[in-house]
C-alpha positions in Angstrom: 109.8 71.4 63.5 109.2 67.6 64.2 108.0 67.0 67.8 111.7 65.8 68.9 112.8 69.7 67.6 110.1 71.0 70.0 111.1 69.1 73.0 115.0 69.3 72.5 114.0 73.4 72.3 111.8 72.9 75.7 114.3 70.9 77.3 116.8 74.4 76.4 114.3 76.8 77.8 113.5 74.4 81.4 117.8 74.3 81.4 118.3 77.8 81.3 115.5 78.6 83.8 117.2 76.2 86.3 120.8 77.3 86.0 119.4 81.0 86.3 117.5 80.1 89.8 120.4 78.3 91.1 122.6 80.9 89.9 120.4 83.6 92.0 120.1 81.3 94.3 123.5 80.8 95.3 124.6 84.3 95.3 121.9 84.6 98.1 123.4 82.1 99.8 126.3 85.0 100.0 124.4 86.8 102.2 123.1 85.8 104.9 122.9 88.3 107.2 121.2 90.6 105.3 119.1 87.6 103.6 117.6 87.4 107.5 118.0 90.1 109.5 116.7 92.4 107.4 114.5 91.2 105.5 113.5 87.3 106.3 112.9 87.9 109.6 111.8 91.5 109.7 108.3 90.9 110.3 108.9 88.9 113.5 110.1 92.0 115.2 108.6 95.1 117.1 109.8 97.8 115.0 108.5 96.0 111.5 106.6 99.3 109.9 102.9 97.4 109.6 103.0 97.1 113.2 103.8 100.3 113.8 101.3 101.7 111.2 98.5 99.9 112.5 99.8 100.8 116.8 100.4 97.0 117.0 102.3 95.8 119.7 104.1 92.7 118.7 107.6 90.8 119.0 108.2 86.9 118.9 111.3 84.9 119.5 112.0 82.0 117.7 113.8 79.2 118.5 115.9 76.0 116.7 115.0 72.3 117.8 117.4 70.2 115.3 120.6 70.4 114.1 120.9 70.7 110.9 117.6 72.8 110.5 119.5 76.3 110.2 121.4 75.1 107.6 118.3 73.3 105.2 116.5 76.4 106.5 119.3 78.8 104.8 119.4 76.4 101.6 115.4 76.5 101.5 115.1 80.3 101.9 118.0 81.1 99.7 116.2 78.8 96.5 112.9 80.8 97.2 114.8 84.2 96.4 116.6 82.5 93.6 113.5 81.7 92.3 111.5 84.9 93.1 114.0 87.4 91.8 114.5 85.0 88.7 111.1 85.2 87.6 111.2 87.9 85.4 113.3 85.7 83.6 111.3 82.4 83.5 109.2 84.1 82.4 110.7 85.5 79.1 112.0 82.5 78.1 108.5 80.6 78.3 107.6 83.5 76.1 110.2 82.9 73.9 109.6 79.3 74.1 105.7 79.4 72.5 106.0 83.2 70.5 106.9 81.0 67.3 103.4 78.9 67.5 101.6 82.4 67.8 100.1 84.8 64.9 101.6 88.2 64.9 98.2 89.6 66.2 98.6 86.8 69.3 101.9 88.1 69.8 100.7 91.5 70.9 98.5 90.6 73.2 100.0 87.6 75.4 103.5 89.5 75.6 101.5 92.0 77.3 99.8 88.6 79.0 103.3 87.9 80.2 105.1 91.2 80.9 102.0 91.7 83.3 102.5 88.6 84.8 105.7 89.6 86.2 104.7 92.5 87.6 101.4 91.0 89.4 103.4 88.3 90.3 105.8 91.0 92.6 102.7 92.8 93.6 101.4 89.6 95.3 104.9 88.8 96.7 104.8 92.2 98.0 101.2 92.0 99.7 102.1 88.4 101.4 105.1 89.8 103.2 104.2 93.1 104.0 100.7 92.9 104.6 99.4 89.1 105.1 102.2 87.2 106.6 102.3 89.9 109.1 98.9 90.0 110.3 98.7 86.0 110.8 102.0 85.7 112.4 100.6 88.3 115.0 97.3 86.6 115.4 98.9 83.0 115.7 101.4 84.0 117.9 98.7 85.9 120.6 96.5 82.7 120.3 96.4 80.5 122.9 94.0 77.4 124.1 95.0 78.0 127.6 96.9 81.1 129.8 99.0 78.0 131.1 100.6 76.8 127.6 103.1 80.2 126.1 103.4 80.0 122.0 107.0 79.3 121.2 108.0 79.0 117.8 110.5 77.4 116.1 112.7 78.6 112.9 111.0 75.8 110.8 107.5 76.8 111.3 108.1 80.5 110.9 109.9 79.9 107.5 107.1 77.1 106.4 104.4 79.9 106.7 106.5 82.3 105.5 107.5 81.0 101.9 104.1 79.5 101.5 102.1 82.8 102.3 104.9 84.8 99.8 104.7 82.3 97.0 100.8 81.8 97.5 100.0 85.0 97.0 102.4 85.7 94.0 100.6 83.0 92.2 97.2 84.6 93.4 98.0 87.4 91.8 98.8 86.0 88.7 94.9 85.2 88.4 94.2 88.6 85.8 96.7 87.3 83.6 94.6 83.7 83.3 91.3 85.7 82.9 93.0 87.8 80.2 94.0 84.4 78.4 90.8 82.7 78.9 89.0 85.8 77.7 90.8 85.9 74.4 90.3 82.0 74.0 86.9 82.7 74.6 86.6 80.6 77.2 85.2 83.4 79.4 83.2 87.0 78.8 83.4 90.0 81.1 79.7 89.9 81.4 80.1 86.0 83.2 82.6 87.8 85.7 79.8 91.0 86.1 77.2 88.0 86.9 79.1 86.4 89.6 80.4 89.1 91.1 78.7 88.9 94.4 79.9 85.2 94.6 83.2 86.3 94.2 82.7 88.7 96.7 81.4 86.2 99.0 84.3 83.8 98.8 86.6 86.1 99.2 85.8 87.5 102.4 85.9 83.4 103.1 89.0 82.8 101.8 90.1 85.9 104.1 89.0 84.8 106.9 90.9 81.2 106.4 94.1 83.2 106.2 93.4 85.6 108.9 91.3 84.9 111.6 92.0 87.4 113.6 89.3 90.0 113.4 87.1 91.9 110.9 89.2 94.7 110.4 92.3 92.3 109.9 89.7 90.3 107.7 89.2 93.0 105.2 92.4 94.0 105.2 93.2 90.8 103.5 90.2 90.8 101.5 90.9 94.1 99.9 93.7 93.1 97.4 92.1 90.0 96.4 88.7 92.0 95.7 90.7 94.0 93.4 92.4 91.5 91.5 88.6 90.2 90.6 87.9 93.7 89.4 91.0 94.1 87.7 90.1 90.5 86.0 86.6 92.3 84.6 88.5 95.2 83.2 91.0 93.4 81.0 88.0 90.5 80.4 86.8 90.8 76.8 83.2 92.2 76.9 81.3 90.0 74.9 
C-alpha cells in the first residue's frame, strides 16, 4: 500500500472510533438521571459503600454558579462515558489498523498487548472512582485554612476532579501494557525494572501522597494499586 492507502485506511479507523463515542455518547445523554444519581454523583453522598467500609462519616452538597454549566456539565460527562464504554472498541480497531504491518509471531503477542489493555484500562477506571476520587473528595472537602471560611463546592469543580481522577488512572493502568511492548522491542529487561525497584517504590508513595494528602493510611491505600501495576510490569517484562 502506497503511503496515501495507509492514511485513507487510518483516516477509516479514527472515523469509526468517533462515530462509535458519539454514538455511546449520545445514548448517555438519554439518561440522565441515572447517569448522576446513581452513579456520577454517588460518591458525594453518605451512604457511598467506601465510606461506609472504612466508618467514614462524609456528605457534601454541591452547588451551580452559571447558567448554562448544568447543561456543558451533562454534555462533558455524557462524552466521557461515550468514550469510556467505547474503548474496548478503539481499541480493536487500532489493532486492526497495524495487525497487517506485524509478523504472525508479533500478532500473538501484541493482541494479547491490546486485549489486556482493555481490561487494565477498566481496572484503573474502576480504582479512580471507587477508591481514589473518594478518598480526595473527602479530604478536600474537610480541609479548611480557617474555622471561619465553610468548603462549598460547585458542580464544575466536582466533575473537573472527577473525570480527571477516572481518566488518569485508566491510562495509569495502562502502564504494563507499555512495559510489555518495550520489553519485546527490547527497549527494556525485567532485570532493569528488579534494579529500580526501590525507586519505584519511592515515587510512588510520592505520587500518592500528591493525590491524597490526607493521611498515611489513606496514603497507602492509593499507593497499593499503583505498587502492583509495577510488579505486574516485572512479571510480563522479558527477563533478559
Amino acid at each position: 500500500m502506497s503511503f496515501w492507502d495507509h492514511l485513507d485506511v487510518l483516516r477509516g479507523t479514527l472515523f469509526r472510533s468517533a462515530l462509535a463515542i458519539v454514538s455511546v455518547s449520545v445514548v448517555m445523554l438519554c439518561f440522565k438521571r441515572v447517569l448522576f444519581d446513581d452513579i456520577i454523583l454517588a460518591p458525594s453522598r453518605q451512604d457511598f459503600f467506601i465510606y461506609r467500609w472504612f466508618g467514614e462519616e462524609f456528605s457534601m452538597e454541591l452547588i451551580n454558579t452559571e447558567i448554562s454549566a448544568q447543561f456543558f456539565v451533562h454534555l462533558k460527562v455524557s462524552f466521557i462515558c461515550g468514550f469510556v464504554l467505547s474503548f474496548p472498541y478503539v481499541i480493536y480497531e487500532v489493532w486492526k489498523f497495524i495487525a497487517p504491518a506485524l509478523y504472525e509471531n508479533e500478532k500473538i503477542s501484541v493482541s494479547k498487548a491490546f486485549l489486556s489493555s482493555a481490561v487494565l484500562f477498566y481496572l484503573g477506571v474502576a480504582t479512580g472512582f471507587c477508591l481514589i476520587f473518594p478518598i480526595t473528595l473527602s479530604f478536600f472537602q474537610g480541609y479548611t485554612v480557617s474555622d471561619s471560611i465553610a468548603n462549598t463546592i460547585t458542580l464544575n469543580s466536582y466533575i473537573s476532579m472527577f473525570s480527571s481522577m477516572v481518566i488518569l488512572f485508566g491510562i495509569v493502568f495502562e502502564f504494563p501494557v507499555l512495559i510489555a511492548i518495550l520489553s519485546n522491542m527490547g527497549l527494556i529487561t525485567r532485570d532493569t525494572l528488579k534494579q529500580y525497584r526501590k525507586h519505584a517504590a519511592i515515587g510512588i508513595l510520592v505520587v500518592a501522597a500528591i493525590i491524597t494528602p490526607a493521611d498515611p493510611f489513606s496514603m497507602m491505600i492509593a499507593a497499593a494499586p499503583l505498587y502492583i501495576l509495577y510488579e505486574l510490569s516485572v512479571l510480563v517484562c522479558v527477563k533478559n
